[in-house]
Short mmCIF file of C-alpha atoms in Angstrom, two decimals:
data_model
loop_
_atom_site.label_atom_id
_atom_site.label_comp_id
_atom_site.label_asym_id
_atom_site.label_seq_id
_atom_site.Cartn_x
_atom_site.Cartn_y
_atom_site.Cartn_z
CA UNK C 1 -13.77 21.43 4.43
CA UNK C 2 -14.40 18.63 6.36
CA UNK C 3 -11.53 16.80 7.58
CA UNK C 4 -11.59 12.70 7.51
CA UNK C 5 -9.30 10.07 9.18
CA UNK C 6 -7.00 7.98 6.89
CA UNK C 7 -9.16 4.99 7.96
CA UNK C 8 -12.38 6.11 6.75
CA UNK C 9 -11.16 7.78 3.50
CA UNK C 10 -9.77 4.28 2.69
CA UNK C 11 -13.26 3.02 2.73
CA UNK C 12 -14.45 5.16 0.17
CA UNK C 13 -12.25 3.61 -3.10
CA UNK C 14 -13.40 0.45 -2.02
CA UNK C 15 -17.21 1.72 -2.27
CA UNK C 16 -15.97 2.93 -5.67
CA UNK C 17 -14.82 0.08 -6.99
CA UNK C 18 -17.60 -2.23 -5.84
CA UNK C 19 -20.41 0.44 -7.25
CA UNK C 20 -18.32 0.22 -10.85
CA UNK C 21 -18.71 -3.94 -10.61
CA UNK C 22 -22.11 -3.40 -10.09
CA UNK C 23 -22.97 -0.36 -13.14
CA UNK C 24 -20.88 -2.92 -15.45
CA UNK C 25 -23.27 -6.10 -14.19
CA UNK C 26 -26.11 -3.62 -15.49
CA UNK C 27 -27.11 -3.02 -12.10
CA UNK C 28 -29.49 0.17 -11.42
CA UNK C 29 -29.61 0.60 -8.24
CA UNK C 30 -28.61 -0.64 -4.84
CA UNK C 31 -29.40 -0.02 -0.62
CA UNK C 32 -27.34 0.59 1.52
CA UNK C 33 -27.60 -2.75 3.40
CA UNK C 34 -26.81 -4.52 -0.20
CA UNK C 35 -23.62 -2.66 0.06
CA UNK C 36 -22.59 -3.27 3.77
CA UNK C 37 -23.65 -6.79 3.43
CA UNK C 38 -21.08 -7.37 0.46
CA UNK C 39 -18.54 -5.46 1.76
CA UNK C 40 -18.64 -6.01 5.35
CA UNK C 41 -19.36 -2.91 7.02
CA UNK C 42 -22.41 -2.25 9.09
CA UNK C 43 -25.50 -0.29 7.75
CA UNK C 44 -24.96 2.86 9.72
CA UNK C 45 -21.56 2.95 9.09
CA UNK C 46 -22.27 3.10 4.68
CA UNK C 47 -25.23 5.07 5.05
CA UNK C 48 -23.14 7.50 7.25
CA UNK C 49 -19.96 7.75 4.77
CA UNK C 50 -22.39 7.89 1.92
CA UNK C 51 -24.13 11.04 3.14
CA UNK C 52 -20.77 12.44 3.43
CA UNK C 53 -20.13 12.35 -0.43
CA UNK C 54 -23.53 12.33 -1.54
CA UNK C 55 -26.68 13.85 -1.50
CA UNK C 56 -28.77 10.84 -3.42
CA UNK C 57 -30.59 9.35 -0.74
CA UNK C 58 -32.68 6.97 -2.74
CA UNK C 59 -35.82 6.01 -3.73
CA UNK C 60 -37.88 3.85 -0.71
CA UNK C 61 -37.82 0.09 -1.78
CA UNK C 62 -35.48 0.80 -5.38
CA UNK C 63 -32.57 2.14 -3.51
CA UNK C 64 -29.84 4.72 -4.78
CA UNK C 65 -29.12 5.20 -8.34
CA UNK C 66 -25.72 3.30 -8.68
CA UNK C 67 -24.64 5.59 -11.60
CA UNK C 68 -25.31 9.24 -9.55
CA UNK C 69 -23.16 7.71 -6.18
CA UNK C 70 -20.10 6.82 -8.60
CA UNK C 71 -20.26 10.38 -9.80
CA UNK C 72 -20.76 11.79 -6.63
CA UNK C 73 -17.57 9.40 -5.62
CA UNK C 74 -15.49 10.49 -8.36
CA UNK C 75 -15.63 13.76 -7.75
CA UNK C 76 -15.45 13.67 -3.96
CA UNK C 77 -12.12 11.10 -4.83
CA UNK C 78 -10.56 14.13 -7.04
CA UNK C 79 -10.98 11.14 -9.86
CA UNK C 80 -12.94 13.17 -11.85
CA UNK C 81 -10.52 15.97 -12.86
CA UNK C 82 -7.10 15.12 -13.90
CA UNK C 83 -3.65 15.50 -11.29
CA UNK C 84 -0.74 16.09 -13.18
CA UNK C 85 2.44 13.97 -11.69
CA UNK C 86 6.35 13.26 -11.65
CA UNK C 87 7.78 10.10 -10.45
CA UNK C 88 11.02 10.34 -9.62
CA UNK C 89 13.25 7.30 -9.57
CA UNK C 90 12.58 4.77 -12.95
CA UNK C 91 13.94 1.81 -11.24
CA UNK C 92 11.69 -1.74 -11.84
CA UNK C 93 9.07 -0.33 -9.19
CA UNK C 94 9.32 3.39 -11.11
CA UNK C 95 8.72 1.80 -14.56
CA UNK C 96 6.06 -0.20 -12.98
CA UNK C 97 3.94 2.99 -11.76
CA UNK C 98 4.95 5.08 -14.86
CA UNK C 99 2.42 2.69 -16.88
CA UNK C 100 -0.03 1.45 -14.03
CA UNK C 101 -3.40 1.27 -16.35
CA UNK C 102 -5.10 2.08 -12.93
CA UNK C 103 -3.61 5.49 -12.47
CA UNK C 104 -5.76 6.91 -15.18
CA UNK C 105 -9.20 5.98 -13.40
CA UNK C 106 -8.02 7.87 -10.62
CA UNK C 107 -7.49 10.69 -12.46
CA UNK C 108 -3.54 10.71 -12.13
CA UNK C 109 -1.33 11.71 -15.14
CA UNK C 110 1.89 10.78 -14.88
CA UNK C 111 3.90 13.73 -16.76
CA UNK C 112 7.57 12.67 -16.86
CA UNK C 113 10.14 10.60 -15.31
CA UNK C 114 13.27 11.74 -13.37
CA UNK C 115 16.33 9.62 -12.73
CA UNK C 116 20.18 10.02 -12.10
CA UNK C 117 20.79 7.27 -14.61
CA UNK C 118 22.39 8.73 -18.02
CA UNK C 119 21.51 5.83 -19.69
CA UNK C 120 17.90 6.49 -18.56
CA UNK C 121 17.74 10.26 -19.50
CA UNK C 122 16.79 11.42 -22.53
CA UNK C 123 14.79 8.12 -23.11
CA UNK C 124 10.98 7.70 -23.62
CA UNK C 125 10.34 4.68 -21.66
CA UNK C 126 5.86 3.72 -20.95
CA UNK C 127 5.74 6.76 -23.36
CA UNK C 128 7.23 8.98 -20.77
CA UNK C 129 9.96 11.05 -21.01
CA UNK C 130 13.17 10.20 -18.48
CA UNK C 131 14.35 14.18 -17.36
CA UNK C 132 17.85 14.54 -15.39
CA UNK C 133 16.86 15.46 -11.56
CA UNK C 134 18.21 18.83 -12.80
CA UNK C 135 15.02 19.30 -14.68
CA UNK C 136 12.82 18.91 -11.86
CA UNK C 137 12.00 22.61 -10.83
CA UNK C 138 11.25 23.26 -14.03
CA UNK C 139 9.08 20.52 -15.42
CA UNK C 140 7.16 21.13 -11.83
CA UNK C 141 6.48 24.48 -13.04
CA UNK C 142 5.54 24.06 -16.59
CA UNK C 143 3.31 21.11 -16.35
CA UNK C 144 1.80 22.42 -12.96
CA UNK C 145 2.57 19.63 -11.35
CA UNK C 146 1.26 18.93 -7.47
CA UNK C 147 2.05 15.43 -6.94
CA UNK C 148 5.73 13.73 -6.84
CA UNK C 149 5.55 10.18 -6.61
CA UNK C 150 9.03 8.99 -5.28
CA UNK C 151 10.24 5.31 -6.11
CA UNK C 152 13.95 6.04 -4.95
CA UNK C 153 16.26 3.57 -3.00
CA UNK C 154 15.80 4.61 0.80
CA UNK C 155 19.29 5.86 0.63
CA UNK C 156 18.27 8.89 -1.57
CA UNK C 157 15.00 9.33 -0.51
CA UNK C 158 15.31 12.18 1.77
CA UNK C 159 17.53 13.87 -0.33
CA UNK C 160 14.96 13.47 -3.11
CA UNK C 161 12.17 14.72 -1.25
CA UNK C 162 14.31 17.73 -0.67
CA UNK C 163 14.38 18.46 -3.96
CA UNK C 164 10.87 18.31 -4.81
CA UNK C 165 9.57 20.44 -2.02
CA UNK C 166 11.83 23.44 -2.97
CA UNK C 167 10.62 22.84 -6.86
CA UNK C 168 7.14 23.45 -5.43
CA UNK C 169 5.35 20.16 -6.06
CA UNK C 170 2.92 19.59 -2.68
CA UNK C 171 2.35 16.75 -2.22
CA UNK C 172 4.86 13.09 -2.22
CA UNK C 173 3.38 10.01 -3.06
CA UNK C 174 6.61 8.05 -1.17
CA UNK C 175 6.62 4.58 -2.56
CA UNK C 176 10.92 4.61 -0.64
CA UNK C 177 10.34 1.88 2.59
CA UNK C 178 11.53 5.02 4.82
CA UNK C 179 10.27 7.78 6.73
CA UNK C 180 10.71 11.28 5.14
CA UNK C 181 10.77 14.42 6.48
CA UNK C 182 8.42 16.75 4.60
CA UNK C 183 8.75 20.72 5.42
CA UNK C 184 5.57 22.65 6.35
CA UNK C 185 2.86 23.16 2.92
CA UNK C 186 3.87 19.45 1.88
CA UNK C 187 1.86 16.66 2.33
CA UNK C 188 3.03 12.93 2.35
CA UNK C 189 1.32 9.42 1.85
CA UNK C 190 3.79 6.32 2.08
CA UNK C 191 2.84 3.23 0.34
CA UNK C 192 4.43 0.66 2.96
CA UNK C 193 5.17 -2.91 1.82
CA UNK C 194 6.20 -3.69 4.83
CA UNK C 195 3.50 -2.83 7.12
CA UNK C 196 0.86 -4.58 4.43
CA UNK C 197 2.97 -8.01 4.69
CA UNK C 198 3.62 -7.44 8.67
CA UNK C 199 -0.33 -7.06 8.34
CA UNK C 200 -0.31 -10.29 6.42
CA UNK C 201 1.95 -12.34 8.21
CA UNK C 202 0.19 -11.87 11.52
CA UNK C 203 -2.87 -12.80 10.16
CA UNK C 204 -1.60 -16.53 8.36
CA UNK C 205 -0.09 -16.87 11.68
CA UNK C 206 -2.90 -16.41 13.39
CA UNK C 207 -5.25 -18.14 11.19
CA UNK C 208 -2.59 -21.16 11.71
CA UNK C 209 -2.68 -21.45 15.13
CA UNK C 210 -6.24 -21.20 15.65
CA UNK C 211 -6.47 -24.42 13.30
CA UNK C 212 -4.10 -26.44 14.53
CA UNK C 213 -4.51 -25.17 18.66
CA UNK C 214 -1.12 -25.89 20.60
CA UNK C 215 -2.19 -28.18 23.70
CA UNK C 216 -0.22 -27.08 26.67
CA UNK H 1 -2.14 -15.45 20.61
CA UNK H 2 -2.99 -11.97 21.11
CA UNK H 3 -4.74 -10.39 18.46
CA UNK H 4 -3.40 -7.14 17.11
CA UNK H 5 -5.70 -4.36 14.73
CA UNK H 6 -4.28 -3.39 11.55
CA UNK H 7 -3.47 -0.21 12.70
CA UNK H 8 -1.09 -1.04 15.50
CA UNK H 9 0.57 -3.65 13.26
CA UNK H 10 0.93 -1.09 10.68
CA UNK H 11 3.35 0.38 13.10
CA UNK H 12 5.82 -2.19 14.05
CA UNK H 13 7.73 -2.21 10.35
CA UNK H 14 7.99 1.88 11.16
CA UNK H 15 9.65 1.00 14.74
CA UNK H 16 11.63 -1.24 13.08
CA UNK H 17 12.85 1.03 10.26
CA UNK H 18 13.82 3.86 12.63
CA UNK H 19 15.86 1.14 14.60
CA UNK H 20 17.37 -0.21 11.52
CA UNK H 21 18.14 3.45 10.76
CA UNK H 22 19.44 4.46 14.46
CA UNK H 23 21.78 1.23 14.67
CA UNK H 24 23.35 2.15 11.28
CA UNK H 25 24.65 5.46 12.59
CA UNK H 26 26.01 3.76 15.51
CA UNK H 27 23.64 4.18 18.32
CA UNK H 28 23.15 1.50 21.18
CA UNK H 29 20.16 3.01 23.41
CA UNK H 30 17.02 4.60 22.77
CA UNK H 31 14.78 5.89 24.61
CA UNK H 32 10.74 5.36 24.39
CA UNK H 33 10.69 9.54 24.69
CA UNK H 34 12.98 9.59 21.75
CA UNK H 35 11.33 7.08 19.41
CA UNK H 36 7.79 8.98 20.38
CA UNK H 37 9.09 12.24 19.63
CA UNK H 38 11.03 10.98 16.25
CA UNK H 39 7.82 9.16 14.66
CA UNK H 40 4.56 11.06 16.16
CA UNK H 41 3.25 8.99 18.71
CA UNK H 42 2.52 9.24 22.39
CA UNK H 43 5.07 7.86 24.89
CA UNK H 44 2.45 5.85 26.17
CA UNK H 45 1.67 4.41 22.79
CA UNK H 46 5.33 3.28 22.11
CA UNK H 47 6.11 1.51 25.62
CA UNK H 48 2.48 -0.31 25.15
CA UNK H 49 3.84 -1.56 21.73
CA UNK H 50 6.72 -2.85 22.28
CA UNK H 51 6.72 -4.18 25.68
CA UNK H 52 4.09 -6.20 23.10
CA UNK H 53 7.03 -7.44 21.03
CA UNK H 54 9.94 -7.27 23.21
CA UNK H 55 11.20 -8.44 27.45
CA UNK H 56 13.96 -5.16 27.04
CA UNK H 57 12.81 -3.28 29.06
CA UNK H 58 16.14 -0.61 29.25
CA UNK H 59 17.93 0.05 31.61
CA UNK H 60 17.58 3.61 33.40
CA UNK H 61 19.13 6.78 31.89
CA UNK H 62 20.41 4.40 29.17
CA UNK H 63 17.33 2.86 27.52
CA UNK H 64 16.57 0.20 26.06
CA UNK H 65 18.99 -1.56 23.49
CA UNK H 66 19.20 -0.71 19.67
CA UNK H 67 20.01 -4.37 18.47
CA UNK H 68 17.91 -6.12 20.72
CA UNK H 69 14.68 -4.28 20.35
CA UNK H 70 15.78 -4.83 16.19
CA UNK H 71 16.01 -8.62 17.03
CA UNK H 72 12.55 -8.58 19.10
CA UNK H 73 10.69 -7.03 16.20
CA UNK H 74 11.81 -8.66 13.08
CA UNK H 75 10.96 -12.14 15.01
CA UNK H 76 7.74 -10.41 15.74
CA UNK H 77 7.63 -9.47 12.20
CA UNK H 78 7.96 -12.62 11.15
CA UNK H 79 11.41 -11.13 9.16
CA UNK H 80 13.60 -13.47 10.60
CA UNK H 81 12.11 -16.95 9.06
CA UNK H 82 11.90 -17.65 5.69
CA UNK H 83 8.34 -17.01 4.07
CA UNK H 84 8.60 -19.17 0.63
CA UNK H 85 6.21 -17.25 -1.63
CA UNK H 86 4.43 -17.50 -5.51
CA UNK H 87 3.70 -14.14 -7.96
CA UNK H 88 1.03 -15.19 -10.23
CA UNK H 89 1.21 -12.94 -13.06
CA UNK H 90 4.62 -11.25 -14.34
CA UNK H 91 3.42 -7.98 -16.31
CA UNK H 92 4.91 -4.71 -15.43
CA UNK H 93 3.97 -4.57 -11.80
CA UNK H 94 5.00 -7.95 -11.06
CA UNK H 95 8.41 -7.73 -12.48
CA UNK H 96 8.89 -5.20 -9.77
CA UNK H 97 8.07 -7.26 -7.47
CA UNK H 98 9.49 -10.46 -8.97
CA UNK H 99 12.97 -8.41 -7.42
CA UNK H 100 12.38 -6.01 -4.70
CA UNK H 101 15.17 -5.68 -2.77
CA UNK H 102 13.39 -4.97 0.27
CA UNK H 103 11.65 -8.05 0.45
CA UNK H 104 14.98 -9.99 1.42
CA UNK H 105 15.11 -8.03 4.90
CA UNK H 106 11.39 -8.88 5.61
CA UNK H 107 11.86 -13.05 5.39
CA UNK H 108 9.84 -13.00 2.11
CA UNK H 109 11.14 -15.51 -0.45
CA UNK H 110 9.47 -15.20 -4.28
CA UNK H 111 10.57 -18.51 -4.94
CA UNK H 112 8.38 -18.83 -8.88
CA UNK H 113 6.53 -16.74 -10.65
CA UNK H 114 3.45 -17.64 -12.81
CA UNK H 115 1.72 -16.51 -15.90
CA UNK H 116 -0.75 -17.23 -18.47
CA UNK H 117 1.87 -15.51 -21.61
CA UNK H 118 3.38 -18.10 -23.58
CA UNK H 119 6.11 -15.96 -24.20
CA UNK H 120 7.08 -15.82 -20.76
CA UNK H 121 6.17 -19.64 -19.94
CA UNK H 122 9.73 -20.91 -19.44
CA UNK H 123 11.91 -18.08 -19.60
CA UNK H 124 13.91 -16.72 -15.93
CA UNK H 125 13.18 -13.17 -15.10
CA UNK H 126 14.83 -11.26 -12.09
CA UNK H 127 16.76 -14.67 -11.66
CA UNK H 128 13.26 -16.68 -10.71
CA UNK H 129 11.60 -19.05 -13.45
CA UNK H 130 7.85 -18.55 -14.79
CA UNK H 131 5.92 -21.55 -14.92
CA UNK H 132 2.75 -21.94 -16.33
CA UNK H 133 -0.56 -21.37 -14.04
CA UNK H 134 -1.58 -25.07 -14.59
CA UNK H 135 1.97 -26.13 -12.22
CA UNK H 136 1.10 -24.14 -9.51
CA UNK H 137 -0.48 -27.02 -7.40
CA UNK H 138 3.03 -28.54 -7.54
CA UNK H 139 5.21 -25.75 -7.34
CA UNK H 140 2.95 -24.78 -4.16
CA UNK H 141 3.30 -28.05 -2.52
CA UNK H 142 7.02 -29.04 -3.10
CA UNK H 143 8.19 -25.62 -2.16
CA UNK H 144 5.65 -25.45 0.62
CA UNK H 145 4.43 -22.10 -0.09
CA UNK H 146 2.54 -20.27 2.32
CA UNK H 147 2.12 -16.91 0.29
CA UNK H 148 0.64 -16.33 -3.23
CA UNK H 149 1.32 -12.27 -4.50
CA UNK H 150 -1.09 -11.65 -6.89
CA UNK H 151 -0.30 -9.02 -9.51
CA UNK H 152 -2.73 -10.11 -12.33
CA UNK H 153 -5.75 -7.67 -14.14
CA UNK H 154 -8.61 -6.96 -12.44
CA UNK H 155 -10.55 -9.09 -14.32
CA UNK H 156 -8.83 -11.75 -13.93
CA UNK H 157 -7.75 -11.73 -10.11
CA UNK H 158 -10.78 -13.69 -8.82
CA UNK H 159 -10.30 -16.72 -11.32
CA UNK H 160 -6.66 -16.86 -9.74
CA UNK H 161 -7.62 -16.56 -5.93
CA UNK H 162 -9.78 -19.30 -6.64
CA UNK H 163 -6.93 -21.55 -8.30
CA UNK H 164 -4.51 -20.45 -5.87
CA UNK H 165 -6.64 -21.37 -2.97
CA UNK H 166 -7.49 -24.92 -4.40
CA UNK H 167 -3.89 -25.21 -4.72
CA UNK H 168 -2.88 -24.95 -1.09
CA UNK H 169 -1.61 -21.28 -0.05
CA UNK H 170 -2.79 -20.11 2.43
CA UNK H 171 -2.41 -16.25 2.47
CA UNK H 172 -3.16 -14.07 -0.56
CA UNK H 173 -1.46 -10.92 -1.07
CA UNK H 174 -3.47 -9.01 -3.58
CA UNK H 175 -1.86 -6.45 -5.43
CA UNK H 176 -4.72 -6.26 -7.98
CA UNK H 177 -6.82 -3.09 -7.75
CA UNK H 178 -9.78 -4.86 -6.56
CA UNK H 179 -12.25 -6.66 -4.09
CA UNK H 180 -11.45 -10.89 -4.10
CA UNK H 181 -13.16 -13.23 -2.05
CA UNK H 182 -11.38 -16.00 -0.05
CA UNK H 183 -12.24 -19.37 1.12
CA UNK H 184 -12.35 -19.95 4.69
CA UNK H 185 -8.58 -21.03 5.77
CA UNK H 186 -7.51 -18.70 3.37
CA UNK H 187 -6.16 -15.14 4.20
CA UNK H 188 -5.89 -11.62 2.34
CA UNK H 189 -3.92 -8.66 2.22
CA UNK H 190 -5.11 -5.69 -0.29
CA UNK H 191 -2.54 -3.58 -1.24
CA UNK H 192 -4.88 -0.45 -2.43
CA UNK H 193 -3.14 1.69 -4.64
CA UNK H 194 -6.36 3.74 -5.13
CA UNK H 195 -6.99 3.81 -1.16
CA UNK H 196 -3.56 5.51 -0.34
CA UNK H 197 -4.20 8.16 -3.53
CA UNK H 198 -7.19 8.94 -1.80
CA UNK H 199 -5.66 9.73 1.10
CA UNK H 200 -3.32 12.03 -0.59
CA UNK H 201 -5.70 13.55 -2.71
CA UNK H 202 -7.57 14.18 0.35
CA UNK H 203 -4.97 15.67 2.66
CA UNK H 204 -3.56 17.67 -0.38
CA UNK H 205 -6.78 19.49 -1.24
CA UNK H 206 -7.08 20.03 2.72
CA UNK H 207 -4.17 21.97 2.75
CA UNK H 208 -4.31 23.95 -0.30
CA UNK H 209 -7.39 25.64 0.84
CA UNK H 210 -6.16 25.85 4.26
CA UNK H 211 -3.73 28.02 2.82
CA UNK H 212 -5.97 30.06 0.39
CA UNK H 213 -9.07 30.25 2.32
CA UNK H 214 -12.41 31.09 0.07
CA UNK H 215 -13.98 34.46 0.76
CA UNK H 216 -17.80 33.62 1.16
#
């Protein structure tokens, strides 16, 4: 299996989503300099990822069939067959996630809810059962669950992650605004607020100063 | 003002969480070794980042100090000034945001939020008042907000860019799960959901068959 960097995996949802705007505007087809013009990227650079996911090279002067590259996308994206989930944690951000219409174009099906709350467990809340955290191992097991998604204060994120790695689940969607320690034959993504609005911040700054320059 | 990639901004909100987390269990120094070994990145990498952000420069055996490498960044960061933001539309994912604790350690005030819902045109949720979309010029201009968080459908997230841009912010941080265009003057930050699934989907399937390997 070929093995691609965070960066240019990133770029492929973003092909996804523009390719889905265009099949809904009852577009056919499209080249790959339509698509690098729109979304920025240079020519080599989409018809290089492209090849990677599919093998619909086109037709000269029509271009690629736009509904045989979202296919080929939504199966290279895992969107295509369904990943059974947990999220642990059904806090404002937890509830949020348990019921994000998005998930379920990405193929993710959330399965149940975990918290430590007792007013919480026990309660269907998104449609969603709420399990204790004593649950966990099993529901994992039943439901053949691979993907925690972890929406924890930081102060019991580790300790959560703990748990889910010995109930089996491999991989932790970590939506806590810490660094977790994952043993070997777990895999981790963080979704960092933080670094996006550091990301942000820099760039209004930036944009600021270069319209009004400082004269020294 | 120097100009810094995504990527190496992405990592000053990690230095600054394992700081956070380091002068919370008491320690004074660290080391550049010690934060390298403790996040994943060369030696080399961490001294050329923060001698970016920061005149400490440690002193020998000691290193460099906790709290004033913590000060250094969250200036940096921008977390130590008061960013006055908007959230334009207060569904499920919004309300999360409408109150994320974190957001009070990174400078970033929601000071309104804004939605098209009659029923939620007045009301206070998470302590901050919904207006109506059509007050957002004001509300922009007498709270002088720099940030807009958008958290609105899909199909609706261009329409607001568009007001919110003609109303004076000046940095969009897009929490809808798709592609918006800005004016000029105007920047954006995409928080991609569907990107950092990807990336987990990706890595995940990578190490399940590194661990059952397929007899061709």
């Amino acid at each position: 299996m070929k093995t691609y960097s965070n960066h240019q995996l990133q770029r492929y949802p973003i092909y996804l989503n523009y390719l889905r705007e265009l099949f809904d505007s009852g577009s056919e087809y499209v080249s790959s300099p339509q698509i690098a013009e729109k979304l920025g990227y240079s020519e080599e650079q989409v018809r290089k990822d492209l090849a990677n996911v599919s093998h619909e090279s086109g037709r000269p002067k029509k271009g690629r069939s736009v509904r045989q590259l979202i296919r080929d996308l939504e199966i290279f994206l895992g969107y295509r067959g369904s990943s059974p989930a947990v999220l642990i944690g059904c806090g404002r951000l937890g509830r949020a996630l348990l019921n994000y219409p998005a998930f379920e174009s990405m193929g993710l099906e959330i399965k149940a809810g975990f918290d430590v709350d007792p007013e919480l467990v026990g309660k269907t809340i998104e449609g969603k059962r709420i399990y204790p955290m004593s649950e966990l191992g099993r529901v994992i097991r039943e439901k053949k669950v691979m993907i925690a998604i972890v929406a924890v204060p930081v102060d019991y994120a580790q300790e959560v992650v703990n748990l889910i790695a010995s109930a089996g689940a491999k991989a932790i969607w970590n939506f806590a605004p810490t660094l977790i320690d994952v043993p070997e034959g777990v895999v981790v993504e963080n979704v960092d607020l933080a670094s996006s609005l550091a990301v942000l911040n820099h760039r209004l700054n930036r944009m600021l100063e270069s319209s009004h320059p400082r004269i020294d």
